[in-house]
mmCIF file with all atom_site columns, C-alpha atoms in Angstrom:
data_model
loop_
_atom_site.group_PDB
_atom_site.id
_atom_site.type_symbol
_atom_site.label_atom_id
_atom_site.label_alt_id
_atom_site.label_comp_id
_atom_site.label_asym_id
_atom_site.label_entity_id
_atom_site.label_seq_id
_atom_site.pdbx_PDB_ins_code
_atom_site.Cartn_x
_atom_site.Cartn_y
_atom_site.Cartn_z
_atom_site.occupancy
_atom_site.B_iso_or_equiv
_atom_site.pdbx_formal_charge
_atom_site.auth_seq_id
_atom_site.auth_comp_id
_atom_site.auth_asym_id
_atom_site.auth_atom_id
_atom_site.pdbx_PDB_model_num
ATOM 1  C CA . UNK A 1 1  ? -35.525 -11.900 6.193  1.00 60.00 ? 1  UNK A CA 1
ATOM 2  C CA . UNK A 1 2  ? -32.045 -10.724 7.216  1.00 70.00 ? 2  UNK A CA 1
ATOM 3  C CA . UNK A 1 3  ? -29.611 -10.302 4.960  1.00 71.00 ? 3  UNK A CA 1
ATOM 4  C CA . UNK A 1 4  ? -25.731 -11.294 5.249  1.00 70.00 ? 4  UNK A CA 1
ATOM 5  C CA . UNK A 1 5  ? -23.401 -8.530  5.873  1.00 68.00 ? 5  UNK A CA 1
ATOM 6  C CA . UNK A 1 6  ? -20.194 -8.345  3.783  1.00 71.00 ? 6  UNK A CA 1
ATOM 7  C CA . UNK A 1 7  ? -17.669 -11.313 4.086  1.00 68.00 ? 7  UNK A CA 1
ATOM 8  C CA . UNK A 1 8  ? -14.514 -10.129 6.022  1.00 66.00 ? 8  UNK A CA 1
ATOM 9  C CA . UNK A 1 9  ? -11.619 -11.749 5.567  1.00 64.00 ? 9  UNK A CA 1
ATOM 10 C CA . UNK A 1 10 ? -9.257  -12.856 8.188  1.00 68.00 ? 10 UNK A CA 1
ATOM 11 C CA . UNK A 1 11 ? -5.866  -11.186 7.901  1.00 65.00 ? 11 UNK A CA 1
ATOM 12 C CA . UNK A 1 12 ? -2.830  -13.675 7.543  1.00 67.00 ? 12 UNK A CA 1
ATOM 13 C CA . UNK A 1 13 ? -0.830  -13.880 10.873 1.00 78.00 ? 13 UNK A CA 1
ATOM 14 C CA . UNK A 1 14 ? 2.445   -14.685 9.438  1.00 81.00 ? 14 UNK A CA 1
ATOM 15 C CA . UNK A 1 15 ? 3.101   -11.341 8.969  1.00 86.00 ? 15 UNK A CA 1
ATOM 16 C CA . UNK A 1 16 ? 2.425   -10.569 12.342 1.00 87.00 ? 16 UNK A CA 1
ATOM 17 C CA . UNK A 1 17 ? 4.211   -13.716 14.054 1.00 90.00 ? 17 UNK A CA 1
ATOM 18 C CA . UNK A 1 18 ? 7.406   -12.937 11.577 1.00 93.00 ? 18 UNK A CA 1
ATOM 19 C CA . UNK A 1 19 ? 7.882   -9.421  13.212 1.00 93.00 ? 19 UNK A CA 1
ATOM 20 C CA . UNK A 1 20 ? 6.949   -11.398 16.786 1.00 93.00 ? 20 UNK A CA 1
ATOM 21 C CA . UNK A 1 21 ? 10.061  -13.317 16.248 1.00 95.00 ? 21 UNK A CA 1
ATOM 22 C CA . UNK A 1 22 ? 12.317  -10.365 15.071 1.00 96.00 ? 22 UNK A CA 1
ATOM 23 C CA . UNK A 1 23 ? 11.206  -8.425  18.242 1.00 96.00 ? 23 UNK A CA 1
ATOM 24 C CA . UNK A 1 24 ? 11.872  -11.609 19.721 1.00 96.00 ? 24 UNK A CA 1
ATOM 25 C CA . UNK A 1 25 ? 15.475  -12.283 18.571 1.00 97.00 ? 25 UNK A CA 1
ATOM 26 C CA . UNK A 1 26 ? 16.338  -8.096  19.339 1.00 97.00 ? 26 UNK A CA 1
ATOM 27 C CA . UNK A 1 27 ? 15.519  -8.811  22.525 1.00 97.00 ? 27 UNK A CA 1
ATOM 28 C CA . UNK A 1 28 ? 17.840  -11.162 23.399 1.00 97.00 ? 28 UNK A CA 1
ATOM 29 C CA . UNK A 1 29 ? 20.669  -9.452  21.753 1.00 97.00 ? 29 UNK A CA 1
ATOM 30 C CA . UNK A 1 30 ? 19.496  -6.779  24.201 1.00 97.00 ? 30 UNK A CA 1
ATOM 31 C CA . UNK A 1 31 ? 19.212  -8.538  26.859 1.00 96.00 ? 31 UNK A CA 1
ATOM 32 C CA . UNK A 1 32 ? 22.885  -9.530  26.269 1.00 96.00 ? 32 UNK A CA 1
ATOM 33 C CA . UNK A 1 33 ? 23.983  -5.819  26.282 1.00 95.00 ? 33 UNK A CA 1
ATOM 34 C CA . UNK A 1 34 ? 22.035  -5.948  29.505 1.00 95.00 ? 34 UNK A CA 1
ATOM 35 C CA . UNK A 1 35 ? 23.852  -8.648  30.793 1.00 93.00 ? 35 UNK A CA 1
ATOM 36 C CA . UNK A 1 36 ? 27.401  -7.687  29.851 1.00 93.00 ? 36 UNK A CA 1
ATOM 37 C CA . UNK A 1 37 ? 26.368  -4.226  32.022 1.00 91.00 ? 37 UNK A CA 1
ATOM 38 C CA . UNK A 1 38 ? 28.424  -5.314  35.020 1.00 87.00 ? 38 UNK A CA 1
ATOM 39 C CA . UNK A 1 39 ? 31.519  -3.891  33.569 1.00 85.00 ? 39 UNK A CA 1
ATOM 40 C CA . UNK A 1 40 ? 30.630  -0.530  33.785 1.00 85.00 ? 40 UNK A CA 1
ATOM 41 C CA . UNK A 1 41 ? 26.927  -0.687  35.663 1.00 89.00 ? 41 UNK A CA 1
ATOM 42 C CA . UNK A 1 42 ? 27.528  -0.789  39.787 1.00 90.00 ? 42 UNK A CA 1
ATOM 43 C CA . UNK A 1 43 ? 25.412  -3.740  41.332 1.00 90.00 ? 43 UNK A CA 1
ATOM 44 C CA . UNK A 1 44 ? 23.115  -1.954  42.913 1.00 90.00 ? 44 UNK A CA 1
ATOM 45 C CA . UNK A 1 45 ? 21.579  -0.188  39.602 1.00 90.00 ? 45 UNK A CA 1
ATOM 46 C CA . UNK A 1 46 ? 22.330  -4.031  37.356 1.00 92.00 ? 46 UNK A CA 1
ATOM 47 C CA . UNK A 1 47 ? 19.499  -5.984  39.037 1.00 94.00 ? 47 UNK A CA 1
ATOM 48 C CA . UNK A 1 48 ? 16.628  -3.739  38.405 1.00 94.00 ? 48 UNK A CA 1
ATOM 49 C CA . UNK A 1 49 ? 17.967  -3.074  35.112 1.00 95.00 ? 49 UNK A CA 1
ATOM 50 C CA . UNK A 1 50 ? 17.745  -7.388  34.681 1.00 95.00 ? 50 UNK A CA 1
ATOM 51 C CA . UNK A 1 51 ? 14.411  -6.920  36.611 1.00 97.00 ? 51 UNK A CA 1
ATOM 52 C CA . UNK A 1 52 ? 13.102  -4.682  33.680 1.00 97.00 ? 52 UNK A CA 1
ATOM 53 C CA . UNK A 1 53 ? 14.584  -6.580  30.908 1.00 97.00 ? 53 UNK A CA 1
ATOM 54 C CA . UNK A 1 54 ? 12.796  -9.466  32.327 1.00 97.00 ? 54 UNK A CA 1
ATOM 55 C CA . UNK A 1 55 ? 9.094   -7.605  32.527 1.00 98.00 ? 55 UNK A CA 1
ATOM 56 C CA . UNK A 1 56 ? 9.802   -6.217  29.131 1.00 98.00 ? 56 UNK A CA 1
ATOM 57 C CA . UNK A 1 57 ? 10.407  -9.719  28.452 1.00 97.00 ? 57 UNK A CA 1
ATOM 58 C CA . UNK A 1 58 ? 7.139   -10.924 29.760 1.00 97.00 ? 58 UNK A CA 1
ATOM 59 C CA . UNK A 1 59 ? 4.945   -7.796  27.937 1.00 97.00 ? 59 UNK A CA 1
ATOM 60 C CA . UNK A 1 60 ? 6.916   -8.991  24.993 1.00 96.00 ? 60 UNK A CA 1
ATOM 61 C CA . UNK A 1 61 ? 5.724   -12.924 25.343 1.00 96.00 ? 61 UNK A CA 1
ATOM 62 C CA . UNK A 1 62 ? 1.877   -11.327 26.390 1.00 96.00 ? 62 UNK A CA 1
ATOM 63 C CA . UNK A 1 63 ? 1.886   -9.303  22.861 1.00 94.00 ? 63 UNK A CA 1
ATOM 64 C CA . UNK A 1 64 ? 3.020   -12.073 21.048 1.00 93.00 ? 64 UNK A CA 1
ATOM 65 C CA . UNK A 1 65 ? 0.570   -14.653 22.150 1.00 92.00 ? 65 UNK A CA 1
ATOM 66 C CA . UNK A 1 66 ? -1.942  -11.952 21.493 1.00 92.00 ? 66 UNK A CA 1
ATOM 67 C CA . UNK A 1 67 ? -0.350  -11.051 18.023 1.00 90.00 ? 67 UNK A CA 1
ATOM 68 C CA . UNK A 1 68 ? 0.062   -7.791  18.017 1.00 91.00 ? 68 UNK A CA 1
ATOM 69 C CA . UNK A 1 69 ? 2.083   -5.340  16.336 1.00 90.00 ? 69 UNK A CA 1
ATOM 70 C CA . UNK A 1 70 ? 3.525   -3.363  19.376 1.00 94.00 ? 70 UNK A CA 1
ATOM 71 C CA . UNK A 1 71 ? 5.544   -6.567  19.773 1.00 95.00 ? 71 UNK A CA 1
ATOM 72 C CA . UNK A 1 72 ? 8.448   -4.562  17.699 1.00 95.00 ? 72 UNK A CA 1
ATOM 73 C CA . UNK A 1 73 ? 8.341   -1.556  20.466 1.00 97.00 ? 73 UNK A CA 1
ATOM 74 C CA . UNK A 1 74 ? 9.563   -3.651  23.557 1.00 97.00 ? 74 UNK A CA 1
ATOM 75 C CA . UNK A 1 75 ? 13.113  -4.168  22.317 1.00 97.00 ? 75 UNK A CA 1
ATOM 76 C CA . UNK A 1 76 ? 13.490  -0.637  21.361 1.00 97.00 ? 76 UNK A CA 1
ATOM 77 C CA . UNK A 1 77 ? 12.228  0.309   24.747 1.00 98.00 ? 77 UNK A CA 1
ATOM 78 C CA . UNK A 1 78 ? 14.230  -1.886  26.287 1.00 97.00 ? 78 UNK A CA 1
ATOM 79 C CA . UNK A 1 79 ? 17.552  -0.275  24.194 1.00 97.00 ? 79 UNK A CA 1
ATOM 80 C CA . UNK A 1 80 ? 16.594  2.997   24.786 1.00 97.00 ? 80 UNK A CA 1
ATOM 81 C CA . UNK A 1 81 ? 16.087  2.190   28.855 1.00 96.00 ? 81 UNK A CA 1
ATOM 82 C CA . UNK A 1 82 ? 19.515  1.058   28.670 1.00 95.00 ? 82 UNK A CA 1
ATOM 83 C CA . UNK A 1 83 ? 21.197  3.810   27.080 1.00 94.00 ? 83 UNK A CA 1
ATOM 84 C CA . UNK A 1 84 ? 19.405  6.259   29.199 1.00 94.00 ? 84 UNK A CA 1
ATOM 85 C CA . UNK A 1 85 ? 20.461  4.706   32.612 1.00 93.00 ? 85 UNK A CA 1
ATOM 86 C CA . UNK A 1 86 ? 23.882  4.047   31.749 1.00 92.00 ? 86 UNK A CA 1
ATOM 87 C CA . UNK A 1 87 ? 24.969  7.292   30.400 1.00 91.00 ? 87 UNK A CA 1
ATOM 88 C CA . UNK A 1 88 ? 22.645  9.164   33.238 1.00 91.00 ? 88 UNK A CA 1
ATOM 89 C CA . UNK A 1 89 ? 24.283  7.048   35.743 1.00 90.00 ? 89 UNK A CA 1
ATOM 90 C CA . UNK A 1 90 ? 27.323  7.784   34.267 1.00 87.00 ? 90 UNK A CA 1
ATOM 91 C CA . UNK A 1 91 ? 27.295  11.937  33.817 1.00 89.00 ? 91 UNK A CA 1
ATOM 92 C CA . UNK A 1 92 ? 24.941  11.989  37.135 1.00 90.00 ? 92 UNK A CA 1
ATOM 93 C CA . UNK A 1 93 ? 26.499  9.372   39.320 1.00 88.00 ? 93 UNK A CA 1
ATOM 94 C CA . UNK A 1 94 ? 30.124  9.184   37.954 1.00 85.00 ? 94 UNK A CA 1
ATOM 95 C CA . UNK A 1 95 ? 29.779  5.426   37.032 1.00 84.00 ? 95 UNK A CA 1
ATOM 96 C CA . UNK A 1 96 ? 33.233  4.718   35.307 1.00 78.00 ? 96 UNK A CA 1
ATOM 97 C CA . UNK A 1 97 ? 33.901  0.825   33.900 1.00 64.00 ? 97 UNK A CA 1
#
C-alpha cells in the first residue's frame, strides 16, 4: 500500500497574467519611444533597433503564454537597450536630432 503524498496546491495565475499585461502595456509605450527614434536615430542604426523591439516583443509573447515572471524584464531591457544606443551613438558617433 502506497500512501498519497501531500496535496499541492496550484498557484493562482492572475497574479502572474496581471504583471503579463503590465509588461505588456510598457512595452508598447516603449516601443513608441522606439518608434519616435527617427528624429534623432540615423536610419541605418533605427531598423535594427525596430528589429530588436520586435524579438523582445516575441520573447515577451513566448513568456507570457508560458506565464512566467521574467515577463516584467523585457520592457526594461528593451528601455535600457534604447538608452544605451542612443546616447552611445550619440557621444561615439556624433548623432545630433
Amino acid at each position: 500500500m502506497t500512501t498519497p503524498g501531500p496535496a499541492v496546491r496550484p498557484r493562482p495565475a492572475w497574479p502572474v497574467i496581471g504583471v503579463a499585461v503590465v509588461a505588456g502595456v510598457a512595452h508598447l509605450l516603449v516601443g513608441y519611444v522606439y518608434l519616435v527614434s527617427g528624429l534623432a536615430v540615423p536610419f541605418y542604426a533605427l531598423f535594427p533597433l525596430w528589429a530588436w523591439w520586435l524579438v523582445l516583443a516575441g520573447v515577451l509573447a513566448r513568456l507570457a503564454a508560458r506565464r512566467s515572471w521574467w515577463t516584467a524584464v523585457v520592457p526594461v531591457v528593451a528601455a535600457v537597450t534604447w538608452v544605451l544606443v542612443v546616447l552611445g551613438g550619440g557621444e561615439l558617433l556624433g548623432w545630433t536630432a
